[in-house]
Amino acid sequence: MAQKPEAKGSKSLPHRPGVPERSDSFLPPHLRSSATAVPVTPDITQETYESNGGQGPSKGDYFSRRALDHAIAASPAPDTTNREGQSFLNKVTVGAQEGKKWMNRLSEATMSGRRESMSEFREISPDLSLSGNIISATFNIPHSLKYRKGSDWELTPRRGQSALFDSFSYLSSDDSPWNHTVVAWTGEIETPTDTPSPPSTPPTTTVHLSALNHLSRPVPIDGAAPPTPPLVDGLWIPRDDMLRLENQLSHNKRIKTIPVWLADDSDGLEEGIRLKDQARWRRYAEHDLYTLFHYKQHEPTDGRAERVQWADYYRMNQKFANRILEVYKPGDIVIVHDYNLMLLPSMLRQRSPHMYISFYLHSPFPSSEFLRCLPRRKEVLEGVLGANLVGFQSYSYSRHFASCCTRILGFPSDTAGIDAYGGRVEIGVFPIGIDATKVASLAWTDSVNEKYENLKKLYSGKKVIVGRDRLDTVRGVAQKLMAFERFLEMYPEWREKVVLIQVTSPTSIEEEMDGSESRIASRVSELIMKINGMYGSLGFAPVQHYAQYISQDEYFALLRAADIGLITSVRDGMNTTSLEYVICQRDSAGPLILSEFSGTAGSLKDAIHINPWDLSGVAEAINNALVMPEEKREAMQKNLLAHVTSKNVQFWIVGFLRRLVSVLGSRKNIISTPLLDRSEMLRRYRAAKKRLFMFDYDGTLTPIVREPSAAVPSERVITSLKALAADPRNAVWIISGRDQEFLSHHLGHIPGLGFSAEHGSFMRNPGSTEWENLVEKFDMGWQEEVIAVFQKYTDKVPGSFIERKRCALTWHYRLADPEQGLHMSRECQKELEGTVARKWDVEVMPGKANIEVRPTFINKGEIAKRLVNTYNAELKALGSDDESAQKLEFVLCMGDDFTDEDMFRALNGLSAPSDGTAEVEADNTFSVTVGASTKVTLARWHVLEPQDVIECAALLAGVGGSGTGATEGVLSMGENNLAALAAVEDRIPEKL
């Protein structure tokens, strides 16, 4: 009986023809030619790269659009793919036929231009007009690029994300009714090396080539280090070559792709683009988001690197938004994928409020306790909430997201969605699947059959446990080995009868490459040597470890030969290995042991679920799987196979689109208020020659407090207002319900600041100390009647009090019992509206824990109109020939409550004409509401809290985080302001 020799650490599978013998196993994985020179993964064969000259997929390869028939299995009837005596091929075929029927119905529903008949979706939402175009935004394009100056680019399939790329292939195929386009980053483009002709000729120089390992470096003489060759500052790509790549990608038969070129503005010239430090665009996502989403935390740092990484992340998302808007047409659907682009939905919403946007997160989403550790947690959540629909892999991830929106942002939520910015963001669970028809065809080729027979012969008489994982901290390889060791300890009868074949491939996450991979590899090697040393012999090793990429044929042969599939990930989003294992076990019915922390655990309910941290529990599950009766194994396999063949990747993407269409149809008339685009605001501010600022006070410049007299401005508010008012091009006004005394005391010392007190009853112009009474001729006899009513309710509600102003009266109940105060305020308002308001020309205004009565003809909206008209008249009086210089070129108005809606209404009216006659252009007007997400507002923009207002003022004034001036502001400004500044200048400020 043939047995494997003892394995110490990593080793290779039996030698394959055409692949060089491996003799570099002493090197780390990223330096081994066995890993880097064989461009294959479990989903890609060597022939795939070489087929068709590297210009595209050949017929029948793994990346072709149709390995068999790419029809989708849309939600078939419960027993459609789980009937008694139903064959495997029939399961796949039935699922495909069911899906095709659904796609035809969806086509009729959404493509009204192609079919005149009314469909079920047209009946549900007759006013919803879809263009039939889908734009998928993903971080990496489906190709790896090799650049050759002056010639066509070499496009090879990108490793990993096979399920996502299969969904792209399906949407781009003739089987789909959609016109599909992918917008994605080019990825890191390799610097071309000297390749003389013929290819066997050595390069002209090796100066620019790095050593294979540290032993091959030149030896210093007399302690002097060898000279360092000059480094080329980035990769220069001429404009012609950029256009050549864009043409190749746009005409790709598999997936039409539009590339996003990521570089600083100074590096992108008309003649071409220079790509420097290309990996920096992925650093924030992989260093901060990926790790935190997988429940890992970093040690604290000084934050300088994170500031730069966040600025790059912000700019990268903006460049994606710009690229999408170049091709977007009204009615297009935009699907944004994964954590690299979490700011993109909000950025698109800012630029196009009516856009149909969905977001799908392929990774886990952590609980609120963990997400709180992320410094930019609010910005990330707000970015995703720009979508109409947010999808997750499992229910727990969607529940965590909704909880975070409530606990961190304060937005009301339930299991179905979040109320945000005056609208509703729906959330849903859409477990991703695999292309079952493709896997079924590729797993039973002649090549795979041959390798399968060799493996069965090689391990004859042994039970084979198979695991395939990336070598990073979340895949649980160490936990798997420790559990296997516990299994051999607890069940000695299985010693020398069970072998664990573990395949590990290098991680693609940069964060894991910074030392974590080496630590994990060392730990894995130690465990393997310990197990093989304790339970192995000269002729047998219980653990066979392959630290390399294996070919697609080897991968499928391994899954078919397995008696148990073992997945012990400690945190995982989508694990396609488990789904492919089910397909490959159609004949053998080998049990699947699956970690409960895997994203597929919720879908594969018939698998054996384990906690990878419970080593004894995993060991027991392995033993139970080995001794499981055949009838039980077949029943388990039957149910799993029915699920995988019906809930495939096409079913996933069509189900996601179906839900999105339903959401859009039910909420087609609701427009959410987008988050303020700080970079656009800064860009407009810099271009303007005359600017007007109007700030509310309570709840805008300062947070709402229980005691009104305690709402004093912070030092940063004062510093920012001083800097803005000092600019002669700026007119800065505080328009508040506060009285003159309060405003004069706290802000009156700032030169150049204008005031409007008591909602417009009094005004004080910039540079003046005199207050103008705008209501001095108005009869104030109504005040006695109002005081009598307020006093009655003050006596009834302990903690309430009356505030007397010159022209208004306010009853406050902030210090009262919240429930009693709210109830009595409604009674008070009702009484005032039925008595005083009918006799006098006054209005009763409910506010935040208060009720105010004031003259009807005085409000903040009238003040806003007055200011705009006054400043425009002054500009026209200057007699400039430039029409744009005869009116305000930038207006920023920020407020938080009902009284501020008057200002927003007035500004909307002043900017309404689009023929150039408006008092202020709409694009130059920024009306911003502050506070609760459920607020329905007339403002065009939204920020969450007063701190955001202060940040915006500081950004425009060039003030840093500690109140510093413009010269030092860049060094101390907040991360969001730094990101906005970097986006406007398209570079990281040099002072960092």
mmCIF file with all atom_site columns, N, CA, C and O in Angstrom, residues 24 183 248 277 414 416 426 428 499 560 667 768 843 863 895:
data_model
loop_
_atom_site.group_PDB
_atom_site.id
_atom_site.type_symbol
_atom_site.label_atom_id
_atom_site.label_alt_id
_atom_site.label_comp_id
_atom_site.label_asym_id
_atom_site.label_entity_id
_atom_site.label_seq_id
_atom_site.pdbx_PDB_ins_code
_atom_site.Cartn_x
_atom_site.Cartn_y
_atom_site.Cartn_z
_atom_site.occupancy
_atom_site.B_iso_or_equiv
_atom_site.pdbx_formal_charge
_atom_site.auth_seq_id
_atom_site.auth_comp_id
_atom_site.auth_asym_id
_atom_site.auth_atom_id
_atom_site.pdbx_PDB_model_num
ATOM 1  N N  . ASP A 1 24  ? 13.326  25.671 -4.139  1.00 0.00 ? 24  ASP A N  1
ATOM 2  C CA . ASP A 1 24  ? 13.490  26.914 -3.389  1.00 0.00 ? 24  ASP A CA 1
ATOM 3  C C  . ASP A 1 24  ? 12.564  26.949 -2.183  1.00 0.00 ? 24  ASP A C  1
ATOM 4  O O  . ASP A 1 24  ? 12.092  27.995 -1.783  1.00 0.00 ? 24  ASP A O  1
ATOM 5  N N  . VAL A 1 183 ? -16.941 49.399 -13.543 1.00 0.00 ? 183 VAL A N  1
ATOM 6  C CA . VAL A 1 183 ? -16.012 50.502 -13.297 1.00 0.00 ? 183 VAL A CA 1
ATOM 7  C C  . VAL A 1 183 ? -15.097 50.055 -12.162 1.00 0.00 ? 183 VAL A C  1
ATOM 8  O O  . VAL A 1 183 ? -15.575 49.744 -11.065 1.00 0.00 ? 183 VAL A O  1
ATOM 9  N N  . GLN A 1 248 ? -9.182  48.297 -25.167 1.00 0.00 ? 248 GLN A N  1
ATOM 10 C CA . GLN A 1 248 ? -9.192  46.848 -24.992 1.00 0.00 ? 248 GLN A CA 1
ATOM 11 C C  . GLN A 1 248 ? -10.253 46.420 -23.985 1.00 0.00 ? 248 GLN A C  1
ATOM 12 O O  . GLN A 1 248 ? -10.993 45.457 -24.204 1.00 0.00 ? 248 GLN A O  1
ATOM 13 N N  . ASP A 1 277 ? 3.735   54.598 -5.902  1.00 0.00 ? 277 ASP A N  1
ATOM 14 C CA . ASP A 1 277 ? 3.228   53.963 -4.682  1.00 0.00 ? 277 ASP A CA 1
ATOM 15 C C  . ASP A 1 277 ? 1.782   53.527 -4.895  1.00 0.00 ? 277 ASP A C  1
ATOM 16 O O  . ASP A 1 277 ? 0.862   53.947 -4.184  1.00 0.00 ? 277 ASP A O  1
ATOM 17 N N  . ASP A 1 414 ? -34.672 49.267 12.084  1.00 0.00 ? 414 ASP A N  1
ATOM 18 C CA . ASP A 1 414 ? -35.278 47.985 12.416  1.00 0.00 ? 414 ASP A CA 1
ATOM 19 C C  . ASP A 1 414 ? -34.603 46.933 11.559  1.00 0.00 ? 414 ASP A C  1
ATOM 20 O O  . ASP A 1 414 ? -33.599 47.219 10.890  1.00 0.00 ? 414 ASP A O  1
ATOM 21 N N  . ALA A 1 416 ? -35.401 45.720 8.844   1.00 0.00 ? 416 ALA A N  1
ATOM 22 C CA . ALA A 1 416 ? -35.577 45.894 7.403   1.00 0.00 ? 416 ALA A CA 1
ATOM 23 C C  . ALA A 1 416 ? -34.888 47.131 6.852   1.00 0.00 ? 416 ALA A C  1
ATOM 24 O O  . ALA A 1 416 ? -34.735 47.251 5.634   1.00 0.00 ? 416 ALA A O  1
ATOM 25 N N  . GLU A 1 426 ? -33.084 50.640 2.793   1.00 0.00 ? 426 GLU A N  1
ATOM 26 C CA . GLU A 1 426 ? -33.449 49.253 3.066   1.00 0.00 ? 426 GLU A CA 1
ATOM 27 C C  . GLU A 1 426 ? -32.198 48.401 3.204   1.00 0.00 ? 426 GLU A C  1
ATOM 28 O O  . GLU A 1 426 ? -31.175 48.662 2.553   1.00 0.00 ? 426 GLU A O  1
ATOM 29 N N  . GLY A 1 428 ? -30.921 44.139 3.472   1.00 0.00 ? 428 GLY A N  1
ATOM 30 C CA . GLY A 1 428 ? -31.382 42.786 3.174   1.00 0.00 ? 428 GLY A CA 1
ATOM 31 C C  . GLY A 1 428 ? -30.245 41.796 3.224   1.00 0.00 ? 428 GLY A C  1
ATOM 32 O O  . GLY A 1 428 ? -29.058 42.159 3.227   1.00 0.00 ? 428 GLY A O  1
ATOM 33 N N  . VAL A 1 499 ? -5.673  11.265 7.225   1.00 0.00 ? 499 VAL A N  1
ATOM 34 C CA . VAL A 1 499 ? -4.666  12.231 6.808   1.00 0.00 ? 499 VAL A CA 1
ATOM 35 C C  . VAL A 1 499 ? -5.357  13.570 6.534   1.00 0.00 ? 499 VAL A C  1
ATOM 36 O O  . VAL A 1 499 ? -6.447  13.605 5.950   1.00 0.00 ? 499 VAL A O  1
ATOM 37 N N  . ARG A 1 560 ? -12.926 16.290 -4.661  1.00 0.00 ? 560 ARG A N  1
ATOM 38 C CA . ARG A 1 560 ? -13.644 15.050 -4.973  1.00 0.00 ? 560 ARG A CA 1
ATOM 39 C C  . ARG A 1 560 ? -13.111 13.874 -4.161  1.00 0.00 ? 560 ARG A C  1
ATOM 40 O O  . ARG A 1 560 ? -13.868 12.985 -3.758  1.00 0.00 ? 560 ARG A O  1
ATOM 41 N N  . ARG A 1 667 ? -40.523 53.489 -3.174  1.00 0.00 ? 667 ARG A N  1
ATOM 42 C CA . ARG A 1 667 ? -40.075 54.769 -2.629  1.00 0.00 ? 667 ARG A CA 1
ATOM 43 C C  . ARG A 1 667 ? -39.599 55.711 -3.725  1.00 0.00 ? 667 ARG A C  1
ATOM 44 O O  . ARG A 1 667 ? -38.661 56.463 -3.537  1.00 0.00 ? 667 ARG A O  1
ATOM 45 N N  . SER A 1 768 ? -20.660 97.453 13.375  1.00 0.00 ? 768 SER A N  1
ATOM 46 C CA . SER A 1 768 ? -21.489 98.388 14.130  1.00 0.00 ? 768 SER A CA 1
ATOM 47 C C  . SER A 1 768 ? -21.747 97.853 15.530  1.00 0.00 ? 768 SER A C  1
ATOM 48 O O  . SER A 1 768 ? -21.636 96.659 15.786  1.00 0.00 ? 768 SER A O  1
ATOM 49 N N  . GLU A 1 843 ? -47.364 84.018 15.272  1.00 0.00 ? 843 GLU A N  1
ATOM 50 C CA . GLU A 1 843 ? -47.343 82.589 14.990  1.00 0.00 ? 843 GLU A CA 1
ATOM 51 C C  . GLU A 1 843 ? -46.769 81.827 16.170  1.00 0.00 ? 843 GLU A C  1
ATOM 52 O O  . GLU A 1 843 ? -45.887 82.327 16.875  1.00 0.00 ? 843 GLU A O  1
ATOM 53 N N  . ILE A 1 863 ? -34.988 87.661 6.803   1.00 0.00 ? 863 ILE A N  1
ATOM 54 C CA . ILE A 1 863 ? -33.627 88.166 7.004   1.00 0.00 ? 863 ILE A CA 1
ATOM 55 C C  . ILE A 1 863 ? -32.701 87.645 5.916   1.00 0.00 ? 863 ILE A C  1
ATOM 56 O O  . ILE A 1 863 ? -31.857 88.388 5.379   1.00 0.00 ? 863 ILE A O  1
ATOM 57 N N  . GLY A 1 895 ? -28.520 75.505 9.666   1.00 0.00 ? 895 GLY A N  1
ATOM 58 C CA . GLY A 1 895 ? -29.429 75.577 10.798  1.00 0.00 ? 895 GLY A CA 1
ATOM 59 C C  . GLY A 1 895 ? -29.986 74.211 11.133  1.00 0.00 ? 895 GLY A C  1
ATOM 60 O O  . GLY A 1 895 ? -29.845 73.258 10.352  1.00 0.00 ? 895 GLY A O  1
#
